[in-house]
Amino acid sequence: MLSKIEQWIDETNRHYESHRISCDKFINEFDGFYTKSFLENAFFVVVNTIPKPDFPGLREMGLGDLIDMHVDGITYKNTYYILPHVVNNLRIHFHELVHVAQWEFLGASNFIERYIREINHHSYEHAPLEEMAYGLDAHYSNGAEKIDIQNYVSEKI
């Protein structure tokens, strides 16, 4: 199932490739949190509907609530998808970039497996990968001291 999910992710990212916007546009806003090279290799796509895999087996794995849940953004590897009404919300971008760093550190298969396990065991709200992203986006939006997110992710995962 993990390879099927990753295949779907790769197909989705390829499908939207021409619509990607480089996150290097946030170099000034996220200075001290994300490196220039990290932002140059991360992308977002503004979509009217968040793409989510919904094929047989995922709901049986306990992911029905996640598939049906309304979200303003979702990250697949180095690309995240956001809805138009949050395109100017830096906190959303910051949050999804934390997930890009998690994907980068864990690798696709490990991220997918861990994310599913955490959602099933803790629920979305209390999944450690989500708690990390929410904690760091709150840290950023509260104007706290700058920390290197990639290093933070690699130390805390």
JSON list of C-alpha atoms in Angstrom, two decimals, residues 2-137:
[
{"chain": "A", "resi": 2, "resn": "LEU", "atom": "CA", "xyz": [2.87, 2.41, 0.74]},
{"chain": "A", "resi": 3, "resn": "SER", "atom": "CA", "xyz": [4.20, 2.13, -2.80]},
{"chain": "A", "resi": 4, "resn": "LYS", "atom": "CA", "xyz": [0.70, 2.73, -4.19]},
{"chain": "A", "resi": 5, "resn": "ILE", "atom": "CA", "xyz": [0.37, 5.89, -2.09]},
{"chain": "A", "resi": 6, "resn": "GLU", "atom": "CA", "xyz": [3.80, 7.12, -3.18]},
{"chain": "A", "resi": 7, "resn": "GLN", "atom": "CA", "xyz": [2.97, 6.41, -6.81]},
{"chain": "A", "resi": 8, "resn": "TRP", "atom": "CA", "xyz": [-0.23, 8.46, -6.47]},
{"chain": "A", "resi": 9, "resn": "ILE", "atom": "CA", "xyz": [1.78, 11.29, -4.87]},
{"chain": "A", "resi": 10, "resn": "ASP", "atom": "CA", "xyz": [4.34, 11.26, -7.68]},
{"chain": "A", "resi": 11, "resn": "GLU", "atom": "CA", "xyz": [1.58, 11.30, -10.31]},
{"chain": "A", "resi": 12, "resn": "THR", "atom": "CA", "xyz": [-0.18, 14.18, -8.53]},
{"chain": "A", "resi": 13, "resn": "ASN", "atom": "CA", "xyz": [3.02, 16.21, -8.26]},
{"chain": "A", "resi": 14, "resn": "ARG", "atom": "CA", "xyz": [3.77, 15.60, -11.95]},
{"chain": "A", "resi": 15, "resn": "HIS", "atom": "CA", "xyz": [0.23, 16.60, -12.90]},
{"chain": "A", "resi": 16, "resn": "TYR", "atom": "CA", "xyz": [0.58, 19.97, -11.15]},
{"chain": "A", "resi": 17, "resn": "GLU", "atom": "CA", "xyz": [4.26, 20.55, -11.97]},
{"chain": "A", "resi": 18, "resn": "SER", "atom": "CA", "xyz": [3.58, 23.41, -14.39]},
{"chain": "A", "resi": 19, "resn": "HIS", "atom": "CA", "xyz": [1.51, 25.19, -11.70]},
{"chain": "A", "resi": 20, "resn": "ARG", "atom": "CA", "xyz": [4.15, 25.04, -8.97]},
{"chain": "A", "resi": 21, "resn": "ILE", "atom": "CA", "xyz": [5.41, 28.25, -7.39]},
{"chain": "A", "resi": 22, "resn": "SER", "atom": "CA", "xyz": [8.85, 28.24, -5.80]},
{"chain": "A", "resi": 23, "resn": "CYS", "atom": "CA", "xyz": [8.97, 28.94, -2.09]},
{"chain": "A", "resi": 24, "resn": "ASP", "atom": "CA", "xyz": [12.07, 31.05, -2.64]},
{"chain": "A", "resi": 25, "resn": "LYS", "atom": "CA", "xyz": [9.57, 33.91, -2.72]},
{"chain": "A", "resi": 26, "resn": "PHE", "atom": "CA", "xyz": [9.56, 33.58, 1.11]},
{"chain": "A", "resi": 27, "resn": "ILE", "atom": "CA", "xyz": [13.32, 34.05, 1.54]},
{"chain": "A", "resi": 28, "resn": "ASN", "atom": "CA", "xyz": [12.87, 37.34, 3.43]},
{"chain": "A", "resi": 29, "resn": "GLU", "atom": "CA", "xyz": [9.85, 36.27, 5.48]},
{"chain": "A", "resi": 30, "resn": "PHE", "atom": "CA", "xyz": [11.40, 32.98, 6.60]},
{"chain": "A", "resi": 31, "resn": "ASP", "atom": "CA", "xyz": [15.03, 34.13, 6.88]},
{"chain": "A", "resi": 32, "resn": "GLY", "atom": "CA", "xyz": [16.73, 32.32, 9.74]},
{"chain": "A", "resi": 33, "resn": "PHE", "atom": "CA", "xyz": [14.17, 29.51, 9.72]},
{"chain": "A", "resi": 34, "resn": "TYR", "atom": "CA", "xyz": [14.66, 28.02, 6.26]},
{"chain": "A", "resi": 35, "resn": "THR", "atom": "CA", "xyz": [17.74, 28.20, 4.07]},
{"chain": "A", "resi": 36, "resn": "LYS", "atom": "CA", "xyz": [17.65, 29.70, 0.60]},
{"chain": "A", "resi": 37, "resn": "SER", "atom": "CA", "xyz": [18.48, 26.34, -0.99]},
{"chain": "A", "resi": 38, "resn": "PHE", "atom": "CA", "xyz": [15.68, 24.61, 0.95]},
{"chain": "A", "resi": 39, "resn": "LEU", "atom": "CA", "xyz": [13.15, 27.21, -0.19]},
{"chain": "A", "resi": 40, "resn": "GLU", "atom": "CA", "xyz": [14.39, 27.02, -3.78]},
{"chain": "A", "resi": 41, "resn": "ASN", "atom": "CA", "xyz": [13.64, 23.28, -3.77]},
{"chain": "A", "resi": 42, "resn": "ALA", "atom": "CA", "xyz": [10.19, 23.53, -2.15]},
{"chain": "A", "resi": 43, "resn": "PHE", "atom": "CA", "xyz": [7.05, 24.45, -4.05]},
{"chain": "A", "resi": 44, "resn": "PHE", "atom": "CA", "xyz": [3.39, 25.19, -3.55]},
{"chain": "A", "resi": 45, "resn": "VAL", "atom": "CA", "xyz": [0.36, 24.96, -5.81]},
{"chain": "A", "resi": 46, "resn": "VAL", "atom": "CA", "xyz": [-2.85, 26.91, -5.33]},
{"chain": "A", "resi": 47, "resn": "VAL", "atom": "CA", "xyz": [-5.81, 24.60, -5.98]},
{"chain": "A", "resi": 48, "resn": "ASN", "atom": "CA", "xyz": [-9.55, 24.85, -5.58]},
{"chain": "A", "resi": 49, "resn": "THR", "atom": "CA", "xyz": [-9.74, 21.32, -4.16]},
{"chain": "A", "resi": 50, "resn": "ILE", "atom": "CA", "xyz": [-6.99, 19.73, -2.06]},
{"chain": "A", "resi": 51, "resn": "PRO", "atom": "CA", "xyz": [-5.84, 16.55, -3.82]},
{"chain": "A", "resi": 52, "resn": "LYS", "atom": "CA", "xyz": [-6.03, 13.48, -1.61]},
{"chain": "A", "resi": 53, "resn": "PRO", "atom": "CA", "xyz": [-5.70, 9.82, -2.46]},
{"chain": "A", "resi": 54, "resn": "ASP", "atom": "CA", "xyz": [-8.96, 7.95, -2.04]},
{"chain": "A", "resi": 55, "resn": "PHE", "atom": "CA", "xyz": [-8.61, 4.41, -3.25]},
{"chain": "A", "resi": 56, "resn": "PRO", "atom": "CA", "xyz": [-9.66, 1.09, -1.76]},
{"chain": "A", "resi": 57, "resn": "GLY", "atom": "CA", "xyz": [-7.60, 0.11, 1.22]},
{"chain": "A", "resi": 58, "resn": "LEU", "atom": "CA", "xyz": [-6.96, 3.56, 2.64]},
{"chain": "A", "resi": 59, "resn": "ARG", "atom": "CA", "xyz": [-10.26, 3.72, 4.47]},
{"chain": "A", "resi": 60, "resn": "GLU", "atom": "CA", "xyz": [-9.71, 0.15, 5.66]},
{"chain": "A", "resi": 61, "resn": "MET", "atom": "CA", "xyz": [-6.41, 1.37, 7.13]},
{"chain": "A", "resi": 62, "resn": "GLY", "atom": "CA", "xyz": [-8.38, 3.83, 9.28]},
{"chain": "A", "resi": 63, "resn": "LEU", "atom": "CA", "xyz": [-7.72, 6.90, 7.14]},
{"chain": "A", "resi": 64, "resn": "GLY", "atom": "CA", "xyz": [-11.33, 7.72, 6.24]},
{"chain": "A", "resi": 65, "resn": "ASP", "atom": "CA", "xyz": [-11.53, 10.68, 8.62]},
{"chain": "A", "resi": 66, "resn": "LEU", "atom": "CA", "xyz": [-8.29, 12.11, 7.23]},
{"chain": "A", "resi": 67, "resn": "ILE", "atom": "CA", "xyz": [-9.44, 11.66, 3.63]},
{"chain": "A", "resi": 68, "resn": "ASP", "atom": "CA", "xyz": [-12.78, 13.35, 4.40]},
{"chain": "A", "resi": 69, "resn": "MET", "atom": "CA", "xyz": [-11.36, 16.09, 6.65]},
{"chain": "A", "resi": 70, "resn": "HIS", "atom": "CA", "xyz": [-11.42, 19.67, 5.33]},
{"chain": "A", "resi": 71, "resn": "VAL", "atom": "CA", "xyz": [-7.89, 21.06, 5.22]},
{"chain": "A", "resi": 72, "resn": "ASP", "atom": "CA", "xyz": [-6.47, 24.29, 3.84]},
{"chain": "A", "resi": 73, "resn": "GLY", "atom": "CA", "xyz": [-3.20, 22.64, 2.84]},
{"chain": "A", "resi": 74, "resn": "ILE", "atom": "CA", "xyz": [-1.45, 19.30, 2.38]},
{"chain": "A", "resi": 75, "resn": "THR", "atom": "CA", "xyz": [2.14, 18.37, 1.63]},
{"chain": "A", "resi": 76, "resn": "TYR", "atom": "CA", "xyz": [3.44, 15.66, -0.69]},
{"chain": "A", "resi": 77, "resn": "LYS", "atom": "CA", "xyz": [7.22, 15.45, -0.69]},
{"chain": "A", "resi": 78, "resn": "ASN", "atom": "CA", "xyz": [8.63, 18.87, -1.65]},
{"chain": "A", "resi": 79, "resn": "THR", "atom": "CA", "xyz": [5.30, 20.26, -2.90]},
{"chain": "A", "resi": 80, "resn": "TYR", "atom": "CA", "xyz": [2.32, 21.42, -0.93]},
{"chain": "A", "resi": 81, "resn": "TYR", "atom": "CA", "xyz": [-1.16, 22.31, -2.06]},
{"chain": "A", "resi": 82, "resn": "ILE", "atom": "CA", "xyz": [-3.16, 25.18, -0.58]},
{"chain": "A", "resi": 83, "resn": "LEU", "atom": "CA", "xyz": [-6.57, 26.72, -1.14]},
{"chain": "A", "resi": 84, "resn": "PRO", "atom": "CA", "xyz": [-6.89, 30.21, -2.62]},
{"chain": "A", "resi": 85, "resn": "HIS", "atom": "CA", "xyz": [-8.26, 31.81, 0.56]},
{"chain": "A", "resi": 86, "resn": "VAL", "atom": "CA", "xyz": [-5.02, 31.03, 2.46]},
{"chain": "A", "resi": 87, "resn": "VAL", "atom": "CA", "xyz": [-2.49, 31.85, -0.25]},
{"chain": "A", "resi": 88, "resn": "ASN", "atom": "CA", "xyz": [-1.35, 34.98, 1.63]},
{"chain": "A", "resi": 89, "resn": "ASN", "atom": "CA", "xyz": [-1.28, 33.33, 5.06]},
{"chain": "A", "resi": 90, "resn": "LEU", "atom": "CA", "xyz": [2.41, 32.96, 5.94]},
{"chain": "A", "resi": 91, "resn": "ARG", "atom": "CA", "xyz": [1.62, 30.69, 8.88]},
{"chain": "A", "resi": 92, "resn": "ILE", "atom": "CA", "xyz": [0.08, 28.09, 6.53]},
{"chain": "A", "resi": 93, "resn": "HIS", "atom": "CA", "xyz": [3.13, 28.25, 4.27]},
{"chain": "A", "resi": 94, "resn": "PHE", "atom": "CA", "xyz": [5.43, 27.93, 7.27]},
{"chain": "A", "resi": 95, "resn": "HIS", "atom": "CA", "xyz": [3.46, 24.91, 8.56]},
{"chain": "A", "resi": 96, "resn": "GLU", "atom": "CA", "xyz": [3.53, 23.10, 5.23]},
{"chain": "A", "resi": 97, "resn": "LEU", "atom": "CA", "xyz": [7.26, 23.80, 4.86]},
{"chain": "A", "resi": 98, "resn": "VAL", "atom": "CA", "xyz": [7.81, 22.03, 8.19]},
{"chain": "A", "resi": 99, "resn": "HIS", "atom": "CA", "xyz": [6.20, 19.01, 6.54]},
{"chain": "A", "resi": 100, "resn": "VAL", "atom": "CA", "xyz": [8.49, 19.42, 3.51]},
{"chain": "A", "resi": 101, "resn": "ALA", "atom": "CA", "xyz": [11.44, 19.24, 5.94]},
{"chain": "A", "resi": 102, "resn": "GLN", "atom": "CA", "xyz": [9.94, 16.14, 7.58]},
{"chain": "A", "resi": 103, "resn": "TRP", "atom": "CA", "xyz": [9.48, 14.44, 4.20]},
{"chain": "A", "resi": 104, "resn": "GLU", "atom": "CA", "xyz": [13.05, 15.36, 3.27]},
{"chain": "A", "resi": 105, "resn": "PHE", "atom": "CA", "xyz": [14.50, 13.99, 6.51]},
{"chain": "A", "resi": 106, "resn": "LEU", "atom": "CA", "xyz": [12.44, 10.80, 6.73]},
{"chain": "A", "resi": 107, "resn": "GLY", "atom": "CA", "xyz": [12.17, 9.96, 3.03]},
{"chain": "A", "resi": 108, "resn": "ALA", "atom": "CA", "xyz": [8.87, 9.21, 1.33]},
{"chain": "A", "resi": 109, "resn": "SER", "atom": "CA", "xyz": [8.22, 5.64, 2.49]},
{"chain": "A", "resi": 110, "resn": "ASN", "atom": "CA", "xyz": [9.19, 6.35, 6.09]},
{"chain": "A", "resi": 111, "resn": "PHE", "atom": "CA", "xyz": [7.15, 9.56, 6.19]},
{"chain": "A", "resi": 112, "resn": "ILE", "atom": "CA", "xyz": [4.04, 7.89, 4.77]},
{"chain": "A", "resi": 113, "resn": "GLU", "atom": "CA", "xyz": [4.31, 4.90, 7.09]},
{"chain": "A", "resi": 114, "resn": "ARG", "atom": "CA", "xyz": [4.95, 7.05, 10.15]},
{"chain": "A", "resi": 115, "resn": "TYR", "atom": "CA", "xyz": [2.20, 9.54, 9.33]},
{"chain": "A", "resi": 116, "resn": "ILE", "atom": "CA", "xyz": [-0.39, 6.76, 8.90]},
{"chain": "A", "resi": 117, "resn": "ARG", "atom": "CA", "xyz": [0.73, 5.09, 12.12]},
{"chain": "A", "resi": 118, "resn": "GLU", "atom": "CA", "xyz": [0.58, 8.38, 14.05]},
{"chain": "A", "resi": 119, "resn": "ILE", "atom": "CA", "xyz": [-2.88, 9.30, 12.71]},
{"chain": "A", "resi": 120, "resn": "ASN", "atom": "CA", "xyz": [-4.23, 5.85, 13.61]},
{"chain": "A", "resi": 121, "resn": "HIS", "atom": "CA", "xyz": [-2.64, 5.81, 17.06]},
{"chain": "A", "resi": 122, "resn": "HIS", "atom": "CA", "xyz": [-2.95, 9.45, 18.16]},
{"chain": "A", "resi": 123, "resn": "SER", "atom": "CA", "xyz": [-5.54, 11.05, 15.80]},
{"chain": "A", "resi": 124, "resn": "TYR", "atom": "CA", "xyz": [-4.71, 13.92, 13.48]},
{"chain": "A", "resi": 125, "resn": "GLU", "atom": "CA", "xyz": [-4.73, 16.56, 16.22]},
{"chain": "A", "resi": 126, "resn": "HIS", "atom": "CA", "xyz": [-2.25, 14.68, 18.38]},
{"chain": "A", "resi": 127, "resn": "ALA", "atom": "CA", "xyz": [-0.05, 13.05, 15.74]},
{"chain": "A", "resi": 128, "resn": "PRO", "atom": "CA", "xyz": [3.57, 13.98, 16.62]},
{"chain": "A", "resi": 129, "resn": "LEU", "atom": "CA", "xyz": [4.45, 15.11, 13.08]},
{"chain": "A", "resi": 130, "resn": "GLU", "atom": "CA", "xyz": [1.42, 17.44, 13.10]},
{"chain": "A", "resi": 131, "resn": "GLU", "atom": "CA", "xyz": [2.11, 18.64, 16.63]},
{"chain": "A", "resi": 132, "resn": "MET", "atom": "CA", "xyz": [5.64, 19.53, 15.55]},
{"chain": "A", "resi": 133, "resn": "ALA", "atom": "CA", "xyz": [4.38, 21.50, 12.54]},
{"chain": "A", "resi": 134, "resn": "TYR", "atom": "CA", "xyz": [1.70, 23.31, 14.56]},
{"chain": "A", "resi": 135, "resn": "GLY", "atom": "CA", "xyz": [4.18, 24.08, 17.33]},
{"chain": "A", "resi": 136, "resn": "LEU", "atom": "CA", "xyz": [6.72, 25.51, 14.91]},
{"chain": "A", "resi": 137, "resn": "ASP", "atom": "CA", "xyz": [4.19, 27.57, 12.96]}
]
